[in-house]
Short mmCIF file of C-alpha atoms and ligand atoms in Angstrom, two decimals:
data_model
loop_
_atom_site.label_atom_id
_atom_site.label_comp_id
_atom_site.label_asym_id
_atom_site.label_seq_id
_atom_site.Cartn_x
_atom_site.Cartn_y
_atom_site.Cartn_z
CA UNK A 1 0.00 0.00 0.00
CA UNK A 2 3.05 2.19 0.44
CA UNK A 3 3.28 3.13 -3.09
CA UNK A 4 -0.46 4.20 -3.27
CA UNK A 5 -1.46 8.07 -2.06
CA UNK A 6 -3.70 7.26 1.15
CA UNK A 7 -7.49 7.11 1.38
CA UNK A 8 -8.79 6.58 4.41
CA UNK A 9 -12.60 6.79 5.46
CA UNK A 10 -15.06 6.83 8.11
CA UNK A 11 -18.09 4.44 7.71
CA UNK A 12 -20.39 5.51 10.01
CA UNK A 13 -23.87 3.15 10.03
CA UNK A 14 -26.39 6.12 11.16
CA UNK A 15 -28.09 5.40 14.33
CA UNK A 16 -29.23 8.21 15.31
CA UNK A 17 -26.75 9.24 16.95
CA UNK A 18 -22.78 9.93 16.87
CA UNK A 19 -20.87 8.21 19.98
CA UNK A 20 -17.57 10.36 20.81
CA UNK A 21 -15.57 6.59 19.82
CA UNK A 22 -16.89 7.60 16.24
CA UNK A 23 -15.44 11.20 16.30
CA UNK A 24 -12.25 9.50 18.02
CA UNK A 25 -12.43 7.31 14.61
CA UNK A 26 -13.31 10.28 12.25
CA UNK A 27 -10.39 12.51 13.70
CA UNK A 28 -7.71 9.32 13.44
CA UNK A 29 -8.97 9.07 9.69
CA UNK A 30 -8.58 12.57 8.93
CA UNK A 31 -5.23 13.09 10.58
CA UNK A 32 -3.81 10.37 9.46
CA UNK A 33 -5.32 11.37 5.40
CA UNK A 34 -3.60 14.76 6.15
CA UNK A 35 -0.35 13.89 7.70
CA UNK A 36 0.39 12.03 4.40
CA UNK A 37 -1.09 14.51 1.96
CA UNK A 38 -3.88 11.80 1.66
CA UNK A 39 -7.69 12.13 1.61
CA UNK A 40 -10.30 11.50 3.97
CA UNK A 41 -13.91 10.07 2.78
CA UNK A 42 -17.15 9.71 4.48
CA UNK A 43 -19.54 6.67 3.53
CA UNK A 44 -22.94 5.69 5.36
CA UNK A 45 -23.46 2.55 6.25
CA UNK A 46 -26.54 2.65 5.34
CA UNK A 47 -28.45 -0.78 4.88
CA UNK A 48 -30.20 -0.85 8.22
CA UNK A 49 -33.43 0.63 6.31
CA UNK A 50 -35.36 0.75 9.61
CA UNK A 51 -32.44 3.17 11.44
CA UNK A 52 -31.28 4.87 8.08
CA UNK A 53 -33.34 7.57 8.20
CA UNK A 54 -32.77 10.81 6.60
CA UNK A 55 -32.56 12.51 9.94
CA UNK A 56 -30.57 9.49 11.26
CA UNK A 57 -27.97 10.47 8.31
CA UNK A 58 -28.10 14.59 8.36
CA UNK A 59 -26.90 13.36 12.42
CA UNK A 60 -23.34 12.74 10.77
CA UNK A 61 -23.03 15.09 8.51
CA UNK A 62 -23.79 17.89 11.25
CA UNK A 63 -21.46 15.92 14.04
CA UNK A 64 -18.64 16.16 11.49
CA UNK A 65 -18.85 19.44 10.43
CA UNK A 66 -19.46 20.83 13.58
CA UNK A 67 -15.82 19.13 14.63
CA UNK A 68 -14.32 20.24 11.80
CA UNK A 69 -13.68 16.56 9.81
CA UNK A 70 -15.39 16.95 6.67
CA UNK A 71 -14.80 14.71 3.85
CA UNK A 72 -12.74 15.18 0.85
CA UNK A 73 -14.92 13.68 -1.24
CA UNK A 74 -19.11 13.43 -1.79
CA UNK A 75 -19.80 10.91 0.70
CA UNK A 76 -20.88 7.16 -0.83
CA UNK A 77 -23.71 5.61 0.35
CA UNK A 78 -24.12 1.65 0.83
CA UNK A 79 -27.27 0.73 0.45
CA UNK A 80 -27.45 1.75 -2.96
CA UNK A 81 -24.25 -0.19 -4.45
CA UNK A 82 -26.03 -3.43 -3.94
CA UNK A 83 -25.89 -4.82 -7.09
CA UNK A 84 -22.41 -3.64 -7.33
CA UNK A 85 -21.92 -5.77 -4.56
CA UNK A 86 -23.84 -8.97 -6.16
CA UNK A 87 -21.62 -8.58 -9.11
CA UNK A 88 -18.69 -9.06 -7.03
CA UNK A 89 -20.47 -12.24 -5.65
CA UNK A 90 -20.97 -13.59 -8.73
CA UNK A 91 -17.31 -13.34 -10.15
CA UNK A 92 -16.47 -15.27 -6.87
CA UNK A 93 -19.10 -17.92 -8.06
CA UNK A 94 -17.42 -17.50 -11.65
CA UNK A 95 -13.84 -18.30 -10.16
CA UNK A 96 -14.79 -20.85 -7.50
CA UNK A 97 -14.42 -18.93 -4.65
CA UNK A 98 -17.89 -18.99 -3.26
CA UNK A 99 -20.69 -21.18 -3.79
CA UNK A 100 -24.14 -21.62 -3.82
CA UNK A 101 -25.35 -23.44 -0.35
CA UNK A 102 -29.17 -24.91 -0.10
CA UNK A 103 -28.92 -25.89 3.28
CA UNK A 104 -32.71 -25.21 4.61
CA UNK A 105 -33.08 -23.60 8.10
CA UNK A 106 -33.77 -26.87 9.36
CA UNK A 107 -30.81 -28.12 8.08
CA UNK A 108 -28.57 -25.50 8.80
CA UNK A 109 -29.84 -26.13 12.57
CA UNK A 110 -28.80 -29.49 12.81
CA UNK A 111 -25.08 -28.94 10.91
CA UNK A 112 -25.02 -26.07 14.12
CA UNK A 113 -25.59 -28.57 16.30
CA UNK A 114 -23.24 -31.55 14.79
CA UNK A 115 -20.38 -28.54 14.66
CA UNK A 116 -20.76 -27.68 18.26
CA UNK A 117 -20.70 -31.17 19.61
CA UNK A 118 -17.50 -31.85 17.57
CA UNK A 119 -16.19 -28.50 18.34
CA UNK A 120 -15.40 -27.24 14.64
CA UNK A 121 -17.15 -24.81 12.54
CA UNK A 122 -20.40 -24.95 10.63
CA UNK A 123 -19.32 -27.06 7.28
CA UNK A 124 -21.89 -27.06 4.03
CA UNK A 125 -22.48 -29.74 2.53
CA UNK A 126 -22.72 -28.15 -0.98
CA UNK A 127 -19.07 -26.33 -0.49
CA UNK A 128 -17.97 -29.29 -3.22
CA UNK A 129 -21.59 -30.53 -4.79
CA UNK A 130 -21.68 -30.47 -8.74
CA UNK A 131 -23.23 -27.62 -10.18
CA UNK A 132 -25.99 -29.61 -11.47
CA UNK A 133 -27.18 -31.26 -8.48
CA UNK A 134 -27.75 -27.82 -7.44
CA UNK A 135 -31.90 -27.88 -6.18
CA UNK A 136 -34.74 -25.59 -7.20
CA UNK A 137 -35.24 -23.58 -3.72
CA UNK A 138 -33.75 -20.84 -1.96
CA UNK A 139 -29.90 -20.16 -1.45
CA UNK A 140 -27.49 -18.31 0.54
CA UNK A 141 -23.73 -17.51 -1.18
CA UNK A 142 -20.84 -18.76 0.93
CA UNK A 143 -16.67 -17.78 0.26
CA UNK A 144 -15.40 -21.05 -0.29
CA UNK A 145 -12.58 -20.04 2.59
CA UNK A 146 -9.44 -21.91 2.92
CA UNK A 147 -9.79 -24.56 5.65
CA UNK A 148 -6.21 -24.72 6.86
CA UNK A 149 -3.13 -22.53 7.64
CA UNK A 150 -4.32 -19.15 9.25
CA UNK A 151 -5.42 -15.58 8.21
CA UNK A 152 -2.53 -12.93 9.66
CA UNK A 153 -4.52 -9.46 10.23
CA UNK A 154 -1.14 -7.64 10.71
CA UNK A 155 -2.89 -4.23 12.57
CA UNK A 156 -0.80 -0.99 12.84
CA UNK A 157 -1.76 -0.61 16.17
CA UNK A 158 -2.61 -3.93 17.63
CA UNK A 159 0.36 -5.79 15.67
CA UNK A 160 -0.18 -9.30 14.41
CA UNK A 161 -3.37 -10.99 14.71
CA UNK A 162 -3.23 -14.45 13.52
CA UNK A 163 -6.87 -16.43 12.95
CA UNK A 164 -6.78 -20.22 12.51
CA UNK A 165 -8.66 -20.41 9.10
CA UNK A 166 -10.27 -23.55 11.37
CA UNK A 167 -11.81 -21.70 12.98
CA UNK A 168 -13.32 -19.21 10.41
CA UNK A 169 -16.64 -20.77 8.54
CA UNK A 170 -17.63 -20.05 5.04
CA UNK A 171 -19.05 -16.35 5.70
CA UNK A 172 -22.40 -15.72 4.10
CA UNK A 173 -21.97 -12.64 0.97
CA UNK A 174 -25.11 -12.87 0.20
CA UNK A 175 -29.10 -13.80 2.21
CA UNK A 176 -31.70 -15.79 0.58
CA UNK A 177 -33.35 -12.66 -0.60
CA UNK A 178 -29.98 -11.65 -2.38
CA UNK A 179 -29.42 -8.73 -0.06
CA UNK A 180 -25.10 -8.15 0.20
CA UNK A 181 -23.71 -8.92 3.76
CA UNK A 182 -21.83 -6.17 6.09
CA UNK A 183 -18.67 -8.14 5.34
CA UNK A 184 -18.87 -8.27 1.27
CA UNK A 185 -20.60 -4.52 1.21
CA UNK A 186 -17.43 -3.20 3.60
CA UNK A 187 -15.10 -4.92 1.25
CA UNK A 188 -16.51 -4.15 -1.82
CA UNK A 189 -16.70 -0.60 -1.06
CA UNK A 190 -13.61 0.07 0.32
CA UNK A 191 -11.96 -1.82 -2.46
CA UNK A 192 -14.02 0.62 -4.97
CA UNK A 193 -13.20 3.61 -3.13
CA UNK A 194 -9.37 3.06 -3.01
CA UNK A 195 -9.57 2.74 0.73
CA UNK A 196 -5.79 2.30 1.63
CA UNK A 197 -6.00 1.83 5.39
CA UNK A 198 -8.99 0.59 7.47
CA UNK A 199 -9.14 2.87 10.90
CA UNK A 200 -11.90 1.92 12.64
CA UNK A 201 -12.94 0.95 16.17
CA UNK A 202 -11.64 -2.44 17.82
CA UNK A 203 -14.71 -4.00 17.68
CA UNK A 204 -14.33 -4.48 13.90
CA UNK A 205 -11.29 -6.82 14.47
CA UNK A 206 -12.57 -10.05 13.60
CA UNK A 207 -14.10 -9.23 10.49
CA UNK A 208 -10.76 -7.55 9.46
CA UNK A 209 -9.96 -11.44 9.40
CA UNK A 210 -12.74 -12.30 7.17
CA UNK A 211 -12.85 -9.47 4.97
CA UNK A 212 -9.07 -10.25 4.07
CA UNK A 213 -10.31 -13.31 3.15
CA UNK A 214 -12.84 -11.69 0.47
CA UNK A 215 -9.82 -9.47 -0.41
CA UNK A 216 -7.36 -12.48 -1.05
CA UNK A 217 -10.62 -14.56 -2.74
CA UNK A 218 -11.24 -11.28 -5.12
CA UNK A 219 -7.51 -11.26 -6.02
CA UNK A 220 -7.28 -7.47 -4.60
CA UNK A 221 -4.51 -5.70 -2.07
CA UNK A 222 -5.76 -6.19 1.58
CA UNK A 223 -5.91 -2.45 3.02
CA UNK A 224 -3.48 -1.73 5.98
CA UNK A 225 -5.78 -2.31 9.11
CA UNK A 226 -5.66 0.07 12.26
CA UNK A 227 -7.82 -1.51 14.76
CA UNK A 228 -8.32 1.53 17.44
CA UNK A 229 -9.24 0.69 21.47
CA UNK A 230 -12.84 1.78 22.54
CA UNK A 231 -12.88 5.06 24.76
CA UNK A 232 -14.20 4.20 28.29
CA UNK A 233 -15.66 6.65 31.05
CA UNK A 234 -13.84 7.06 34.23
CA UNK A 235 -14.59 3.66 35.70
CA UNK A 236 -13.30 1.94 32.86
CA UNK A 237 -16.29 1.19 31.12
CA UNK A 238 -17.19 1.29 28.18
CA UNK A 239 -18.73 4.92 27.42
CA UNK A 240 -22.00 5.24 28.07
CA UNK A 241 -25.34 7.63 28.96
CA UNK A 242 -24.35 7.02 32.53
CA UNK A 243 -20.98 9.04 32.08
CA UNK A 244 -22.93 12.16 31.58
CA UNK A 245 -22.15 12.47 27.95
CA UNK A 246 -21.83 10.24 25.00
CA UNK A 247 -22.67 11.39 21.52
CA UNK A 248 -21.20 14.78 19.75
CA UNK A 249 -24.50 16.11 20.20
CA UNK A 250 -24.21 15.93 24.02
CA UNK A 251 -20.94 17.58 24.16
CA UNK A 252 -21.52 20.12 22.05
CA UNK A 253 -24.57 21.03 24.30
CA UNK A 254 -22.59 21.16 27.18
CA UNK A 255 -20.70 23.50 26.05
CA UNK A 256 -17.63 21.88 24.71
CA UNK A 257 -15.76 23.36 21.30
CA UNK A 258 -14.85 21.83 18.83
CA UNK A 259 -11.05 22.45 18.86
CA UNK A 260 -11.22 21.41 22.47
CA UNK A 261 -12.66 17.71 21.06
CA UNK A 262 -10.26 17.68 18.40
CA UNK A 263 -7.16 18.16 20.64
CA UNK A 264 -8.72 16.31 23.22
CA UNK A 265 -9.81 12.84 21.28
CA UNK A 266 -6.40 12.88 19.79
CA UNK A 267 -5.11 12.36 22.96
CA UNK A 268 -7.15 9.16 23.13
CA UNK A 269 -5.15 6.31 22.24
CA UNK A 270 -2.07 8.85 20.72
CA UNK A 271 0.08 11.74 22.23
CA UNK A 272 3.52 13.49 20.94
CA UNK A 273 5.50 12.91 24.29
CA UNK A 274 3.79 14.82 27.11
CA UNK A 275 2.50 17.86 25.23
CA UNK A 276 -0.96 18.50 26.35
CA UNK A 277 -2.39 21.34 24.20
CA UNK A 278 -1.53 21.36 20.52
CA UNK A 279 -3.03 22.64 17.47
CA UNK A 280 -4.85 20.80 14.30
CA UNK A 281 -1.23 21.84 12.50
CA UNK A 282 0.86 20.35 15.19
CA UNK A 283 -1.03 17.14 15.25
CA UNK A 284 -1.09 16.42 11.52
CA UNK A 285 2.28 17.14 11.51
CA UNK A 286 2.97 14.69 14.45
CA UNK A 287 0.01 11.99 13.77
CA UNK A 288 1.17 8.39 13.10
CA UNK A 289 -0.95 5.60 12.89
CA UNK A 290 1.22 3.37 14.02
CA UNK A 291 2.01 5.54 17.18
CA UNK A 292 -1.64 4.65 17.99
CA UNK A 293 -1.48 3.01 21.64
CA UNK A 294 -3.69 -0.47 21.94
CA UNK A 295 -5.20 0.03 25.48
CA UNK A 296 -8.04 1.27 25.86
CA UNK A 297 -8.52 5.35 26.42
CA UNK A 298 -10.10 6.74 29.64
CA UNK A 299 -12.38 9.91 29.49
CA UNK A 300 -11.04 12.15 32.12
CA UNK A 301 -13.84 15.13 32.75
CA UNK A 302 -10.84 16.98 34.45
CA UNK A 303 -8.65 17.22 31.51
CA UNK A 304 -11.43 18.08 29.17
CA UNK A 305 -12.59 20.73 31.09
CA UNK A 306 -8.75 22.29 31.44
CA UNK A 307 -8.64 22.19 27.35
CA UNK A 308 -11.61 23.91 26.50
CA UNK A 309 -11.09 26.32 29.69
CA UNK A 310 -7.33 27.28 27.61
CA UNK A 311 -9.36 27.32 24.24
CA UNK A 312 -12.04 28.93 25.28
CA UNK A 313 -9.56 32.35 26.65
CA UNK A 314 -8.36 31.80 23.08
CA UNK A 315 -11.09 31.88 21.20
CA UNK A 316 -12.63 35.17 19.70
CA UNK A 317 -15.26 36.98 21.59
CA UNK A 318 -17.47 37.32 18.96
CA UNK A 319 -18.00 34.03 17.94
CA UNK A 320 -18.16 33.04 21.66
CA UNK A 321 -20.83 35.76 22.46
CA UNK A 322 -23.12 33.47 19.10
CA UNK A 323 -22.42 30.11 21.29
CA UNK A 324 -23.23 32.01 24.33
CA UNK A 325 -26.65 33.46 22.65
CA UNK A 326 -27.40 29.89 21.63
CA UNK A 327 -26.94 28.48 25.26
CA UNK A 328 -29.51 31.05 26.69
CA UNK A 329 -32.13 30.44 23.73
CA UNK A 330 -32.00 27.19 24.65
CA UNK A 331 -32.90 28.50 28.34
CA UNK A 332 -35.91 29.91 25.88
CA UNK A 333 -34.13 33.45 26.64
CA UNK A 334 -34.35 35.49 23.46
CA UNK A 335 -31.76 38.37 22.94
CA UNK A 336 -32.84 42.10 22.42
CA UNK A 337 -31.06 44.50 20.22
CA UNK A 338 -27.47 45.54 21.59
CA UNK A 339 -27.13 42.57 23.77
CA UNK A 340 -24.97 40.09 21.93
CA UNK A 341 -22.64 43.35 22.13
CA UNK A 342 -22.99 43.35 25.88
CA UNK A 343 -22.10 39.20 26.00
CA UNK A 344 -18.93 40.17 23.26
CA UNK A 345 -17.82 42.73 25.77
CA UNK A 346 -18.43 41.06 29.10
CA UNK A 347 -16.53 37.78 27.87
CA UNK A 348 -13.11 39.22 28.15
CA UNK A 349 -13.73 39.89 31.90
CA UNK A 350 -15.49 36.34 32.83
CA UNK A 351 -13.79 33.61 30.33
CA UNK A 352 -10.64 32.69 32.60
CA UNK A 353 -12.91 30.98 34.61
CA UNK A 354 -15.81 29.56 32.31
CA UNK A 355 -14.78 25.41 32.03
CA UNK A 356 -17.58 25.18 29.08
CA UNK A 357 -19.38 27.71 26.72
CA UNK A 358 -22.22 26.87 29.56
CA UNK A 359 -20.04 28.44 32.40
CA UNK A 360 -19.58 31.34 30.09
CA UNK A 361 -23.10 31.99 29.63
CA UNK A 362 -24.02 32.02 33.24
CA UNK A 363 -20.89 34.36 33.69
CA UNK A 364 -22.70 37.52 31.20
CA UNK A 365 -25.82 36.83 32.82
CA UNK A 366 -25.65 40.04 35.29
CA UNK A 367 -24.22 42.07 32.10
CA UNK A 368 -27.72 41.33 30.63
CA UNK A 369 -30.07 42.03 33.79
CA UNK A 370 -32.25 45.19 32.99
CA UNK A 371 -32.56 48.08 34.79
CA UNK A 372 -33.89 48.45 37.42
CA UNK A 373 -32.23 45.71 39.52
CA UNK A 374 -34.06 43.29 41.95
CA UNK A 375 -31.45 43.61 44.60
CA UNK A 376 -31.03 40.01 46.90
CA UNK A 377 -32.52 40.63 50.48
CA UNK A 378 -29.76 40.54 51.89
CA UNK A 379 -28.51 43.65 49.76
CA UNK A 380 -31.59 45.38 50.48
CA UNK A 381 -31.70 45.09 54.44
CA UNK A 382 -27.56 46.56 53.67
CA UNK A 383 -28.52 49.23 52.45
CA UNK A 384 -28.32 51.56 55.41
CA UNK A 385 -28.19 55.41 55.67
CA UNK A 386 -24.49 55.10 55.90
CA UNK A 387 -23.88 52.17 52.60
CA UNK A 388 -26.05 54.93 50.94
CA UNK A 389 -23.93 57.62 51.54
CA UNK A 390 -20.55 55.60 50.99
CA UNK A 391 -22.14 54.38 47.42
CA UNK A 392 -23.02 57.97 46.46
CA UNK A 393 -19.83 59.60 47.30
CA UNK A 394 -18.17 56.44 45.61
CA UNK A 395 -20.52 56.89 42.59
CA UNK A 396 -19.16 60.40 42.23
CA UNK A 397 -15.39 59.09 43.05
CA UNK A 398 -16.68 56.50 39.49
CA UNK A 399 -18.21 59.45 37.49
CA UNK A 400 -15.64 61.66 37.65
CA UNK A 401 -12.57 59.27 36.47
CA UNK A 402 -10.79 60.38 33.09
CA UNK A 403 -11.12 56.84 31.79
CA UNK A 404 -13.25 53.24 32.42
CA UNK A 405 -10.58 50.70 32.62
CA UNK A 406 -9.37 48.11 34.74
CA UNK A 407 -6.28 50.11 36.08
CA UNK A 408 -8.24 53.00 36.75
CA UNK A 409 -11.12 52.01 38.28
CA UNK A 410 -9.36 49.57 40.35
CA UNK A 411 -6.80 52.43 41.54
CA UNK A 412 -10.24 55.18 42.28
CA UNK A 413 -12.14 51.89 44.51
CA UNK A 414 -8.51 51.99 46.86
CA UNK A 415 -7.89 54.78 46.88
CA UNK A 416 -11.68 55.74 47.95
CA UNK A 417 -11.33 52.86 50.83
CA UNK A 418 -8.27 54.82 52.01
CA UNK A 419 -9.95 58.07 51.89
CA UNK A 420 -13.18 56.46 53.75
CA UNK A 421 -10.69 55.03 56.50
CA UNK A 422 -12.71 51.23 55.64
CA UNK A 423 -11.33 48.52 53.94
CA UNK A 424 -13.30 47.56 50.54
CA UNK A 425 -14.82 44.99 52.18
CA UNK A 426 -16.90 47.59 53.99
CA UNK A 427 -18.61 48.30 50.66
CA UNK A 428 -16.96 46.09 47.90
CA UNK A 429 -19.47 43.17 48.43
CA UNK A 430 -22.65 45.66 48.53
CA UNK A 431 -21.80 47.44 45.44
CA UNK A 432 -21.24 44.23 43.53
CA UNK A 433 -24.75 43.39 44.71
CA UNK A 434 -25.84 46.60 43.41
CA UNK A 435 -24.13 46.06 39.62
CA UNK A 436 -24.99 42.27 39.32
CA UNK A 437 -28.49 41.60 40.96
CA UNK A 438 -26.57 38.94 42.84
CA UNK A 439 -25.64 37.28 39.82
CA UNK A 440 -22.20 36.18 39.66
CA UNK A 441 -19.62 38.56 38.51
CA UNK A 442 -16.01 38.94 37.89
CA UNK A 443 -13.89 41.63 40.14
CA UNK A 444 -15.31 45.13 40.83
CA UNK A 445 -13.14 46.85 38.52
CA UNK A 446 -13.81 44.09 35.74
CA UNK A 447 -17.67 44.40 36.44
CA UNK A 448 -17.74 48.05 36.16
CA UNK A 449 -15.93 47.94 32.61
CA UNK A 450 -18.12 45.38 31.64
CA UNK A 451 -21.32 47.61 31.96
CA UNK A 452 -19.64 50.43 30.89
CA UNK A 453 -19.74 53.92 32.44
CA UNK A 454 -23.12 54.61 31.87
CA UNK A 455 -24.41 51.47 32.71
CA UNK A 456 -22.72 51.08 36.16
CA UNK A 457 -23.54 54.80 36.70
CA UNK A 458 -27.26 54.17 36.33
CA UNK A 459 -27.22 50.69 38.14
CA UNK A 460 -25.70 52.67 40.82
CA UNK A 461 -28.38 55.74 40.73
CA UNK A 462 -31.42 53.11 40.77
CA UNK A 463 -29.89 51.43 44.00
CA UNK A 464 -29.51 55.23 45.62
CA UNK A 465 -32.67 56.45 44.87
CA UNK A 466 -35.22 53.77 44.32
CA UNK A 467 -38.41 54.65 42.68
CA UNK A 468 -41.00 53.69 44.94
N1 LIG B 501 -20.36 0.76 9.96
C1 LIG B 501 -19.45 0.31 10.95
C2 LIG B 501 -19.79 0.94 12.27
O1 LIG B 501 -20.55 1.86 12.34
C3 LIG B 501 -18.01 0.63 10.62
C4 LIG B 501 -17.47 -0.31 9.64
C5 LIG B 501 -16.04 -0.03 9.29
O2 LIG B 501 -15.47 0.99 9.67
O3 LIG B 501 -15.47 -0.88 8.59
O4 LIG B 501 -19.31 0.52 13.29
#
């Protein structure tokens, strides 16, 4: 395969759904096509009629493209190729390598049975019948697999699998009803598409053993196999539900971005030495397949969270302030005019804390809060003739400052403490209450520049002089 540009794919069957193991699979693909100047192709698996709905499809598309791992290529769908994939069936017939097999149900029950008892494989009896004894009633196609020596799957990441062909029966290609097995339709495709290496999820490693059969039966190069290890939750089970989050859909909701995935589900199962944040460059540069580590890969919440935490301080306000609007619609919290401004402005001020786009949202709530305030209870019993006196000379200490900064406001709140003869904790904690509603808010001098001047000004003036 070496001398062949690479094609990989992802052959998602759509479920409904997109487990994280599938992005994990989708992001391998793609790197790997990259690193090597290759390309990356998309085809859905889609012969489960029942699950292979047009919604159950659009699910991929949209959980690629919203991490960034869109295909090369238009995608190629199964189902439709399936008398490409009986014509492949009936070369093998042509050349001897599969064969008709009549068994009935019953029949095929009672070889089950025989095989078990002797502890072999099920064996047809028409594997070697004449051609013309062949009956008048239903079929199934068989490969006519070898029956001795063994079947090396030689995996870049789990090394070499060896398979007794013993132990391997003559795989069905095609049902009664002349419908293509997953087994011929994988190889078939892949074979059509140029598919140079096979990255796909552990679970796929026996048929890796039968489909090189089909390869070596069809006279056509056996793909380089990557078998990749499942991703378990915390506990070391497989991922599920239970670990809070399992599909691309859930992650995205909970806040997560899509560089953060990327970075982070490269990390699962591969690494370049100890470096823990890297970008989409730096990994196709690094990426090997064969660097791909054959234990399984742990979700660890912690380390998620850090990553999107750094990308989220990198990424740029503006399109955080649409992710943040999207959050609070799905609260059912529409926006008015001016205030995806307010969220662009107030995100500098609150990100370094905000684990997920989630965090972030319920850090610009207090920038959104309209005027008037309800102040907490415990704000309004605080408010005393005194606080109300020390919060209107401070509001004139705010008002009269030459600029609305950081530095400046946070120099004017000391160096009003000093000239009180309190500490800011005499009136630090009551004037966040007045500027945030008791929402949560960053520092006072970060809070004030978040509203703006005018905005903390008039916060201020409805606290001072409520309307009754
Ligand atoms: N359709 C299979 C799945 O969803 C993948 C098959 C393959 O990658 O060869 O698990």
């Amino acid at each position: 395969m070496a001398d062949r540009p690479v094609r990989t794919r992802i052959a998602p069957s759509p479920t409904g759904m997109m487990h994280i193991g599938t992005a994990r699979t989708a992001l391998f693909n793609w790197l790997y096509a990259r690193h090597t100047g290759g390309t990356f192709l998309l085809r859905i698996e889609d012969t489960d009629r029942e699950r292979s709905t047009e919604a159950a499809v659009q699910v991929i598309f949209d959980g690629l493209k919203w991490l960034g791992l869109e295909a090369d290529e238009e995608p190629v769908f199964q189902f439709v190729r399936a008398d490409r994939h009986r014509e492949v069936v009936e070369d093998l017939l042509a050349r001897g390598q599969a064969y008709r097999d009549y068994m009935t149900p019953e029949e095929l029950e009672a070889e089950r049975e025989r095989a078990r008892a002797e502890g072999r494989v099920v064996q047809s009896p028409w594997r070697d019948a004449a051609p013309e004894d062949a009956p008048d009633r239903p079929f199934v196609v068989r490969l006519k697999s070898p029956l001795e020596g063994e079947t090396i799957v030689n995996d870049a990441v789990k090394g070499e699998v060896r398979f007794q062909n013993s132990q391997l029966d003559d795989l069905i290609l095609l049902r009664t009803d002349g419908t293509p097995t997953y087994n011929l339709a994988v190889v078939v495709d892949d074979h059509d598409m140029g598919i140079t290496h096979v990255i796909r999820g552990d679970d796929h490693l026996n048929n890796a053993a039968r489909q090189t059969l089909i390869y070596n039966a069809m006279g056509w190069e056996v793909p380089v196999w990557a078998h990749l290890p499942l991703i378990h939750g915390p506990d070391g089970a497989k991922l599920s539900k239970r670990h809070g989050a399992q599909s691309v859909t859930d992650f995205a909701a909970m806040g997560y971005l899509p560089e953060t995935m990327r970075n982070y589900l490269a990390k699962l199962g591969w690494g370049h030495g100890d470096d823990e944040i890297f970008s989409d460059e730096q990994a196709i540069a690094w990426f090997d397949i064969y660097d791909v580590v054959g234990a399984p890969a742990r979700l660890d919440w912690a380390k998620l969270n850090h990553l999107n935490n750094h990308y989220i301080r990198q990424a740029e306000p503006a399109r955080l302030a649409k992710l943040v609007e999207e959050v609070l619609a799905s609260r059912d919290w529409t926006l008015e005019a001016g205030d995806i401004a307010v969220i662009e402005r107030t995100i500098p001020f609150v990100r370094d804390g905000a684990k997920t786009v989630v965090d972030l949202a319920d850090a610009v709530v207090f920038a959104l809060k309209r005027r008037p305030l309800e102040l907490p209870e415990k704000a309004k019993a605080a408010m005393t003739e005194e606080m109300v006196g020390r919060l209107s000379r401070l509001r004139d200490t705010l008002a009269a400052q030459p600029h609305w900064d950081v530095p400046t406001l946070e120099a004017a709140i000391r160096a009003f403490a000093e000239q009180e003869g309190v500490g800011i904790g005499k009136f630090g904690p009551q004037l966040r209450a007045v500027l945030s509603g008791g929402a949560p808010a960053p520092d006072l001098a970060g809070t004030m520049t978040a509203l703006t001047r005018e905005e903390t000004l008039a916060r201020l003036d409805d606290a001072l002089s409520p309307s009754a």
